[in-house]
Amino acid sequence: METAAHHDSMAIMETRLVHETHRLATGLLADAAGRPSVPSESLAQLRDFLVVNLRHHHKTEDELLWPQIVAAAPDTEHALHKLSEEHERLDNALDRLAAAAVTGAERAGDAEGATRHGDSQGRDSMNGDVRPALREAAVEVRDSVRDHLTHEEPVLFPALRDHITPAQWEEFSQRVIATTPPVAGHLMIGFLDEVGTPAEVESMFVNMPQPVRALLPAMRSQAVADLRVLRGTSS
């Protein structure tokens, strides 16, 4: 019984925190894209973080986690297939978000040159033309993620509790961490700190390699600073 309780707390807790991170991050991008004061670089960083992390999250569920659940409980196959179909629709929304220009220079095909020459003032002067499209794409992703999670969690949480062993979850979790794209990873640390308790967050990092753990304070500081900018609360 003690092992089962620990399994419940780890599998469901980690999934819940990741889902809350996705809710928080997609909402923040939709809000920040509507504020002209937010620097383009900050929007691009959060946009890129969301695109790669959501795609990776859904890919690992479809390819790694769902097959294990179905193997243990074949009657879940239909429900999980429906969730995978939602993943595909969300991928289409992520394609639109990834393609949305953050700056006018990007739309003109000269974002690299503008960045190289430090022409931030020129880029920002064009933001008014492109940010409505960025915000529209961000809102679509935000709403799609929230709707999807309302469908997924009532299926997934009981499945994690009843059909995934502690060893399976540990292996899955480690594979997810090992294959997560290194795009603005500090933002994940910052979001997790906001949606979870210190004990919950620490439990997710307990098996993190020591060289990476040594970077956590710096990553947390950078995340706090970047999230303040995105929320318009920086000094």
PDB file of C-alpha atoms in Angstrom:
ATOM      1  CA  MET A   1       0.000   0.000   0.000  1.00  0.00           C
ATOM      2  CA  GLU A   2       2.832   2.387   0.774  1.00  0.00           C
ATOM      3  CA  THR A   3       4.375   1.763  -2.653  1.00  0.00           C
ATOM      4  CA  ALA A   4       1.048   2.296  -4.417  1.00  0.00           C
ATOM      5  CA  ALA A   5       0.512   5.583  -2.605  1.00  0.00           C
ATOM      6  CA  HIS A   6       3.992   6.749  -3.600  1.00  0.00           C
ATOM      7  CA  HIS A   7       3.283   5.720  -7.205  1.00  0.00           C
ATOM      8  CA  ASP A   8       0.055   7.688  -7.216  1.00  0.00           C
ATOM      9  CA  SER A   9       1.751  10.772  -5.889  1.00  0.00           C
ATOM     10  CA  MET A  10       4.617  10.628  -8.389  1.00  0.00           C
ATOM     11  CA  ALA A  11       2.838   9.697 -11.640  1.00  0.00           C
ATOM     12  CA  ILE A  12      -0.246  11.815 -11.132  1.00  0.00           C
ATOM     13  CA  MET A  13       1.575  14.654  -9.405  1.00  0.00           C
ATOM     14  CA  GLU A  14       4.217  14.983 -12.122  1.00  0.00           C
ATOM     15  CA  THR A  15       1.589  14.853 -14.858  1.00  0.00           C
ATOM     16  CA  ARG A  16      -0.555  17.410 -13.085  1.00  0.00           C
ATOM     17  CA  LEU A  17       2.363  19.829 -12.720  1.00  0.00           C
ATOM     18  CA  VAL A  18       3.313  19.500 -16.380  1.00  0.00           C
ATOM     19  CA  HIS A  19      -0.280  20.102 -17.425  1.00  0.00           C
ATOM     20  CA  GLU A  20      -0.551  23.149 -15.162  1.00  0.00           C
ATOM     21  CA  THR A  21       2.680  24.432 -16.692  1.00  0.00           C
ATOM     22  CA  HIS A  22       1.149  24.114 -20.154  1.00  0.00           C
ATOM     23  CA  ARG A  23      -1.960  25.965 -19.036  1.00  0.00           C
ATOM     24  CA  LEU A  24       0.081  28.735 -17.448  1.00  0.00           C
ATOM     25  CA  ALA A  25       2.586  29.120 -20.281  1.00  0.00           C
ATOM     26  CA  THR A  26       0.030  29.174 -23.094  1.00  0.00           C
ATOM     27  CA  GLY A  27      -2.050  31.720 -21.209  1.00  0.00           C
ATOM     28  CA  LEU A  28       0.982  33.898 -20.605  1.00  0.00           C
ATOM     29  CA  LEU A  29       1.945  33.936 -24.281  1.00  0.00           C
ATOM     30  CA  ALA A  30      -1.578  34.894 -25.340  1.00  0.00           C
ATOM     31  CA  ASP A  31      -1.578  37.742 -22.805  1.00  0.00           C
ATOM     32  CA  ALA A  32       1.958  38.922 -23.501  1.00  0.00           C
ATOM     33  CA  ALA A  33       1.455  38.969 -27.272  1.00  0.00           C
ATOM     34  CA  GLY A  34      -1.282  41.554 -26.742  1.00  0.00           C
ATOM     35  CA  ARG A  35       1.013  43.979 -24.901  1.00  0.00           C
ATOM     36  CA  PRO A  36       3.247  46.128 -27.157  1.00  0.00           C
ATOM     37  CA  SER A  37       5.640  46.758 -24.255  1.00  0.00           C
ATOM     38  CA  VAL A  38       6.812  43.129 -24.162  1.00  0.00           C
ATOM     39  CA  PRO A  39      10.086  42.774 -26.100  1.00  0.00           C
ATOM     40  CA  SER A  40       9.974  40.675 -29.229  1.00  0.00           C
ATOM     41  CA  GLU A  41      12.845  38.513 -28.005  1.00  0.00           C
ATOM     42  CA  SER A  42      10.881  37.552 -24.908  1.00  0.00           C
ATOM     43  CA  LEU A  43       7.837  36.579 -26.955  1.00  0.00           C
ATOM     44  CA  ALA A  44       9.939  34.533 -29.363  1.00  0.00           C
ATOM     45  CA  GLN A  45      11.610  32.672 -26.508  1.00  0.00           C
ATOM     46  CA  LEU A  46       8.318  31.714 -24.872  1.00  0.00           C
ATOM     47  CA  ARG A  47       6.748  30.836 -28.230  1.00  0.00           C
ATOM     48  CA  ASP A  48       9.637  28.541 -29.143  1.00  0.00           C
ATOM     49  CA  PHE A  49       9.612  26.952 -25.682  1.00  0.00           C
ATOM     50  CA  LEU A  50       5.919  26.158 -25.995  1.00  0.00           C
ATOM     51  CA  VAL A  51       6.072  24.779 -29.513  1.00  0.00           C
ATOM     52  CA  VAL A  52       8.886  22.315 -28.855  1.00  0.00           C
ATOM     53  CA  ASN A  53       7.706  21.258 -25.402  1.00  0.00           C
ATOM     54  CA  LEU A  54       4.078  20.660 -26.342  1.00  0.00           C
ATOM     55  CA  ARG A  55       5.082  18.681 -29.407  1.00  0.00           C
ATOM     56  CA  HIS A  56       7.532  16.609 -27.391  1.00  0.00           C
ATOM     57  CA  HIS A  57       4.990  16.032 -24.622  1.00  0.00           C
ATOM     58  CA  HIS A  58       2.357  14.721 -27.014  1.00  0.00           C
ATOM     59  CA  LYS A  59       4.856  12.625 -28.952  1.00  0.00           C
ATOM     60  CA  THR A  60       6.029  10.846 -25.797  1.00  0.00           C
ATOM     61  CA  GLU A  61       2.457  10.202 -24.735  1.00  0.00           C
ATOM     62  CA  ASP A  62       1.434   8.813 -28.137  1.00  0.00           C
ATOM     63  CA  GLU A  63       4.554   6.708 -28.699  1.00  0.00           C
ATOM     64  CA  LEU A  64       5.612   5.652 -25.192  1.00  0.00           C
ATOM     65  CA  LEU A  65       2.886   6.031 -22.584  1.00  0.00           C
ATOM     66  CA  TRP A  66      -0.304   5.160 -24.457  1.00  0.00           C
ATOM     67  CA  PRO A  67       1.001   1.753 -25.664  1.00  0.00           C
ATOM     68  CA  GLN A  68       1.883   0.777 -22.098  1.00  0.00           C
ATOM     69  CA  ILE A  69      -1.567   1.732 -20.852  1.00  0.00           C
ATOM     70  CA  VAL A  70      -3.307  -0.128 -23.683  1.00  0.00           C
ATOM     71  CA  ALA A  71      -1.179  -3.213 -23.063  1.00  0.00           C
ATOM     72  CA  ALA A  72      -2.368  -3.286 -19.458  1.00  0.00           C
ATOM     73  CA  ALA A  73      -5.940  -2.157 -20.150  1.00  0.00           C
ATOM     74  CA  PRO A  74      -7.109  -2.762 -23.751  1.00  0.00           C
ATOM     75  CA  ASP A  75     -10.434  -1.106 -23.047  1.00  0.00           C
ATOM     76  CA  THR A  76      -8.655   2.276 -22.870  1.00  0.00           C
ATOM     77  CA  GLU A  77      -7.532   2.119 -26.509  1.00  0.00           C
ATOM     78  CA  HIS A  78     -10.479   4.017 -27.970  1.00  0.00           C
ATOM     79  CA  ALA A  79     -10.279   6.860 -25.468  1.00  0.00           C
ATOM     80  CA  LEU A  80      -6.519   7.194 -25.911  1.00  0.00           C
ATOM     81  CA  HIS A  81      -6.890   7.144 -29.702  1.00  0.00           C
ATOM     82  CA  LYS A  82      -9.307  10.060 -29.431  1.00  0.00           C
ATOM     83  CA  LEU A  83      -6.745  11.928 -27.341  1.00  0.00           C
ATOM     84  CA  SER A  84      -4.083  11.280 -29.978  1.00  0.00           C
ATOM     85  CA  GLU A  85      -6.418  12.733 -32.599  1.00  0.00           C
ATOM     86  CA  GLU A  86      -6.634  15.853 -30.451  1.00  0.00           C
ATOM     87  CA  HIS A  87      -2.831  15.906 -30.325  1.00  0.00           C
ATOM     88  CA  GLU A  88      -2.789  15.988 -34.121  1.00  0.00           C
ATOM     89  CA  ARG A  89      -5.208  18.924 -34.211  1.00  0.00           C
ATOM     90  CA  LEU A  90      -3.136  20.728 -31.617  1.00  0.00           C
ATOM     91  CA  ASP A  91      -0.038  20.112 -33.731  1.00  0.00           C
ATOM     92  CA  ASN A  92      -1.744  22.020 -36.538  1.00  0.00           C
ATOM     93  CA  ALA A  93      -2.316  24.934 -34.183  1.00  0.00           C
ATOM     94  CA  LEU A  94       1.326  24.738 -33.102  1.00  0.00           C
ATOM     95  CA  ASP A  95       2.366  24.867 -36.755  1.00  0.00           C
ATOM     96  CA  ARG A  96       0.477  28.148 -37.106  1.00  0.00           C
ATOM     97  CA  LEU A  97       2.028  29.501 -33.924  1.00  0.00           C
ATOM     98  CA  ALA A  98       5.521  28.505 -35.028  1.00  0.00           C
ATOM     99  CA  ALA A  99       4.974  30.220 -38.376  1.00  0.00           C
ATOM    100  CA  ALA A 100       3.598  33.443 -36.879  1.00  0.00           C
ATOM    101  CA  ALA A 101       6.059  36.312 -37.141  1.00  0.00           C
ATOM    102  CA  VAL A 102       7.083  37.923 -33.872  1.00  0.00           C
ATOM    103  CA  THR A 103       8.579  40.965 -35.596  1.00  0.00           C
ATOM    104  CA  GLY A 104       8.000  42.849 -38.805  1.00  0.00           C
ATOM    105  CA  ALA A 105      11.550  42.026 -39.819  1.00  0.00           C
ATOM    106  CA  GLU A 106      10.746  38.312 -39.647  1.00  0.00           C
ATOM    107  CA  ARG A 107       7.778  38.806 -41.905  1.00  0.00           C
ATOM    108  CA  ALA A 108      10.023  40.599 -44.361  1.00  0.00           C
ATOM    109  CA  GLY A 109      12.524  37.744 -44.194  1.00  0.00           C
ATOM    110  CA  ASP A 110      15.198  39.835 -42.499  1.00  0.00           C
ATOM    111  CA  ALA A 111      14.882  38.873 -38.836  1.00  0.00           C
ATOM    112  CA  GLU A 112      18.419  37.509 -38.759  1.00  0.00           C
ATOM    113  CA  GLY A 113      19.846  40.692 -40.173  1.00  0.00           C
ATOM    114  CA  ALA A 114      17.878  42.886 -37.815  1.00  0.00           C
ATOM    115  CA  THR A 115      19.095  40.877 -34.842  1.00  0.00           C
ATOM    116  CA  ARG A 116      22.671  40.844 -36.077  1.00  0.00           C
ATOM    117  CA  HIS A 117      22.747  44.618 -36.412  1.00  0.00           C
ATOM    118  CA  GLY A 118      20.934  45.197 -33.122  1.00  0.00           C
ATOM    119  CA  ASP A 119      18.082  47.031 -34.819  1.00  0.00           C
ATOM    120  CA  SER A 120      15.627  46.410 -31.976  1.00  0.00           C
ATOM    121  CA  GLN A 121      14.030  49.832 -32.315  1.00  0.00           C
ATOM    122  CA  GLY A 122      13.318  49.246 -35.982  1.00  0.00           C
ATOM    123  CA  ARG A 123      11.859  45.817 -35.337  1.00  0.00           C
ATOM    124  CA  ASP A 124       9.686  46.986 -32.483  1.00  0.00           C
ATOM    125  CA  SER A 125       8.295  49.793 -34.604  1.00  0.00           C
ATOM    126  CA  MET A 126       6.861  47.115 -36.916  1.00  0.00           C
ATOM    127  CA  ASN A 127       5.448  44.900 -34.188  1.00  0.00           C
ATOM    128  CA  GLY A 128       2.016  46.464 -34.420  1.00  0.00           C
ATOM    129  CA  ASP A 129       1.580  44.884 -37.846  1.00  0.00           C
ATOM    130  CA  VAL A 130       2.394  41.318 -36.820  1.00  0.00           C
ATOM    131  CA  ARG A 131       1.497  40.883 -33.159  1.00  0.00           C
ATOM    132  CA  PRO A 132      -2.262  40.555 -33.700  1.00  0.00           C
ATOM    133  CA  ALA A 133      -1.575  37.469 -35.849  1.00  0.00           C
ATOM    134  CA  LEU A 134       0.828  36.125 -33.234  1.00  0.00           C
ATOM    135  CA  ARG A 135      -1.720  36.665 -30.498  1.00  0.00           C
ATOM    136  CA  GLU A 136      -4.452  34.991 -32.554  1.00  0.00           C
ATOM    137  CA  ALA A 137      -2.254  31.929 -33.016  1.00  0.00           C
ATOM    138  CA  ALA A 138      -1.316  31.942 -29.317  1.00  0.00           C
ATOM    139  CA  VAL A 139      -4.974  32.151 -28.254  1.00  0.00           C
ATOM    140  CA  GLU A 140      -5.815  29.216 -30.510  1.00  0.00           C
ATOM    141  CA  VAL A 141      -3.088  27.123 -28.889  1.00  0.00           C
ATOM    142  CA  ARG A 142      -4.084  28.230 -25.390  1.00  0.00           C
ATOM    143  CA  ASP A 143      -7.728  27.311 -25.928  1.00  0.00           C
ATOM    144  CA  SER A 144      -6.848  24.037 -27.650  1.00  0.00           C
ATOM    145  CA  VAL A 145      -4.553  23.018 -24.783  1.00  0.00           C
ATOM    146  CA  ARG A 146      -7.128  23.836 -22.136  1.00  0.00           C
ATOM    147  CA  ASP A 147      -9.911  21.982 -23.949  1.00  0.00           C
ATOM    148  CA  HIS A 148      -7.651  19.000 -24.559  1.00  0.00           C
ATOM    149  CA  LEU A 149      -6.606  18.729 -20.930  1.00  0.00           C
ATOM    150  CA  THR A 150     -10.221  18.756 -19.762  1.00  0.00           C
ATOM    151  CA  HIS A 151     -10.705  15.669 -21.942  1.00  0.00           C
ATOM    152  CA  GLU A 152      -7.394  13.999 -21.162  1.00  0.00           C
ATOM    153  CA  GLU A 153      -7.109  14.229 -17.398  1.00  0.00           C
ATOM    154  CA  PRO A 154     -10.273  12.237 -16.530  1.00  0.00           C
ATOM    155  CA  VAL A 155      -8.903   9.424 -18.714  1.00  0.00           C
ATOM    156  CA  LEU A 156      -5.208   9.671 -17.936  1.00  0.00           C
ATOM    157  CA  PHE A 157      -5.150  10.137 -14.179  1.00  0.00           C
ATOM    158  CA  PRO A 158      -7.095   6.925 -13.410  1.00  0.00           C
ATOM    159  CA  ALA A 159      -5.005   5.072 -16.012  1.00  0.00           C
ATOM    160  CA  LEU A 160      -1.786   6.197 -14.353  1.00  0.00           C
ATOM    161  CA  ARG A 161      -3.121   5.093 -10.991  1.00  0.00           C
ATOM    162  CA  ASP A 162      -4.444   1.718 -12.097  1.00  0.00           C
ATOM    163  CA  HIS A 163      -2.327   0.535 -15.026  1.00  0.00           C
ATOM    164  CA  ILE A 164       1.195   2.019 -14.896  1.00  0.00           C
ATOM    165  CA  THR A 165       3.640   0.524 -12.421  1.00  0.00           C
ATOM    166  CA  PRO A 166       6.134   2.652 -10.484  1.00  0.00           C
ATOM    167  CA  ALA A 167       8.978   1.172 -12.544  1.00  0.00           C
ATOM    168  CA  GLN A 168       7.214   1.963 -15.812  1.00  0.00           C
ATOM    169  CA  TRP A 169       6.587   5.526 -14.711  1.00  0.00           C
ATOM    170  CA  GLU A 170      10.167   6.057 -13.635  1.00  0.00           C
ATOM    171  CA  GLU A 171      11.455   4.760 -16.968  1.00  0.00           C
ATOM    172  CA  PHE A 172       8.983   6.903 -18.906  1.00  0.00           C
ATOM    173  CA  SER A 173       9.799  10.005 -16.886  1.00  0.00           C
ATOM    174  CA  GLN A 174      13.537   9.544 -17.373  1.00  0.00           C
ATOM    175  CA  ARG A 175      13.136   9.067 -21.126  1.00  0.00           C
ATOM    176  CA  VAL A 176      11.041  12.224 -21.346  1.00  0.00           C
ATOM    177  CA  ILE A 177      13.690  14.230 -19.506  1.00  0.00           C
ATOM    178  CA  ALA A 178      16.515  12.774 -21.594  1.00  0.00           C
ATOM    179  CA  THR A 179      14.821  13.627 -24.896  1.00  0.00           C
ATOM    180  CA  THR A 180      13.343  17.036 -24.062  1.00  0.00           C
ATOM    181  CA  PRO A 181      14.675  19.628 -26.531  1.00  0.00           C
ATOM    182  CA  PRO A 182      16.991  22.160 -24.802  1.00  0.00           C
ATOM    183  CA  VAL A 183      14.967  25.229 -25.755  1.00  0.00           C
ATOM    184  CA  ALA A 184      14.633  27.812 -22.981  1.00  0.00           C
ATOM    185  CA  GLY A 185      14.679  25.055 -20.384  1.00  0.00           C
ATOM    186  CA  HIS A 186      14.937  27.591 -17.582  1.00  0.00           C
ATOM    187  CA  LEU A 187      11.331  28.600 -18.289  1.00  0.00           C
ATOM    188  CA  MET A 188      10.172  25.100 -17.396  1.00  0.00           C
ATOM    189  CA  ILE A 189      11.916  25.445 -14.037  1.00  0.00           C
ATOM    190  CA  GLY A 190      10.233  28.800 -13.461  1.00  0.00           C
ATOM    191  CA  PHE A 191       6.767  27.564 -14.373  1.00  0.00           C
ATOM    192  CA  LEU A 192       7.105  24.430 -12.250  1.00  0.00           C
ATOM    193  CA  ASP A 193       8.097  26.577  -9.276  1.00  0.00           C
ATOM    194  CA  GLU A 194       4.878  28.541  -9.742  1.00  0.00           C
ATOM    195  CA  VAL A 195       2.470  25.627 -10.145  1.00  0.00           C
ATOM    196  CA  GLY A 196       3.961  23.186  -7.629  1.00  0.00           C
ATOM    197  CA  THR A 197       5.034  23.209  -4.017  1.00  0.00           C
ATOM    198  CA  PRO A 198       8.781  23.175  -3.277  1.00  0.00           C
ATOM    199  CA  ALA A 199       8.504  19.540  -2.195  1.00  0.00           C
ATOM    200  CA  GLU A 200       6.691  18.544  -5.399  1.00  0.00           C
ATOM    201  CA  VAL A 201       9.203  20.304  -7.617  1.00  0.00           C
ATOM    202  CA  GLU A 202      12.150  18.860  -5.724  1.00  0.00           C
ATOM    203  CA  SER A 203      10.728  15.350  -6.132  1.00  0.00           C
ATOM    204  CA  MET A 204      10.730  15.830  -9.898  1.00  0.00           C
ATOM    205  CA  PHE A 205      14.417  16.781  -9.850  1.00  0.00           C
ATOM    206  CA  VAL A 206      15.635  14.145  -7.401  1.00  0.00           C
ATOM    207  CA  ASN A 207      17.274  12.029 -10.106  1.00  0.00           C
ATOM    208  CA  MET A 208      18.633  14.957 -12.070  1.00  0.00           C
ATOM    209  CA  PRO A 209      22.398  14.662 -12.756  1.00  0.00           C
ATOM    210  CA  GLN A 210      24.452  16.686 -10.300  1.00  0.00           C
ATOM    211  CA  PRO A 211      26.003  18.948 -12.977  1.00  0.00           C
ATOM    212  CA  VAL A 212      22.496  19.975 -14.027  1.00  0.00           C
ATOM    213  CA  ARG A 213      21.289  20.392 -10.445  1.00  0.00           C
ATOM    214  CA  ALA A 214      24.185  22.781  -9.902  1.00  0.00           C
ATOM    215  CA  LEU A 215      22.691  25.023 -12.589  1.00  0.00           C
ATOM    216  CA  LEU A 216      19.236  25.201 -10.990  1.00  0.00           C
ATOM    217  CA  PRO A 217      19.812  28.412  -8.976  1.00  0.00           C
ATOM    218  CA  ALA A 218      20.972  30.286 -12.079  1.00  0.00           C
ATOM    219  CA  MET A 219      18.133  28.862 -14.156  1.00  0.00           C
ATOM    220  CA  ARG A 220      15.601  29.871 -11.529  1.00  0.00           C
ATOM    221  CA  SER A 221      16.956  33.416 -11.383  1.00  0.00           C
ATOM    222  CA  GLN A 222      16.852  33.744 -15.155  1.00  0.00           C
ATOM    223  CA  ALA A 223      13.311  32.368 -15.273  1.00  0.00           C
ATOM    224  CA  VAL A 224      12.089  34.838 -12.655  1.00  0.00           C
ATOM    225  CA  ALA A 225      13.604  37.721 -14.608  1.00  0.00           C
ATOM    226  CA  ASP A 226      12.221  36.575 -17.955  1.00  0.00           C
ATOM    227  CA  LEU A 227       8.728  35.898 -16.608  1.00  0.00           C
ATOM    228  CA  ARG A 228       8.632  39.367 -15.068  1.00  0.00           C
ATOM    229  CA  VAL A 229       9.373  40.859 -18.469  1.00  0.00           C
ATOM    230  CA  LEU A 230       6.658  38.783 -20.120  1.00  0.00           C
ATOM    231  CA  ARG A 231       4.149  39.886 -17.477  1.00  0.00           C
ATOM    232  CA  GLY A 232       5.184  43.508 -17.683  1.00  0.00           C
ATOM    233  CA  THR A 233       6.217  43.615 -14.030  1.00  0.00           C
ATOM    234  CA  SER A 234       9.954  44.183 -14.462  1.00  0.00           C
ATOM    235  CA  SER A 235      11.447  47.401 -13.160  1.00  0.00           C
TER     236      SER A 235
END
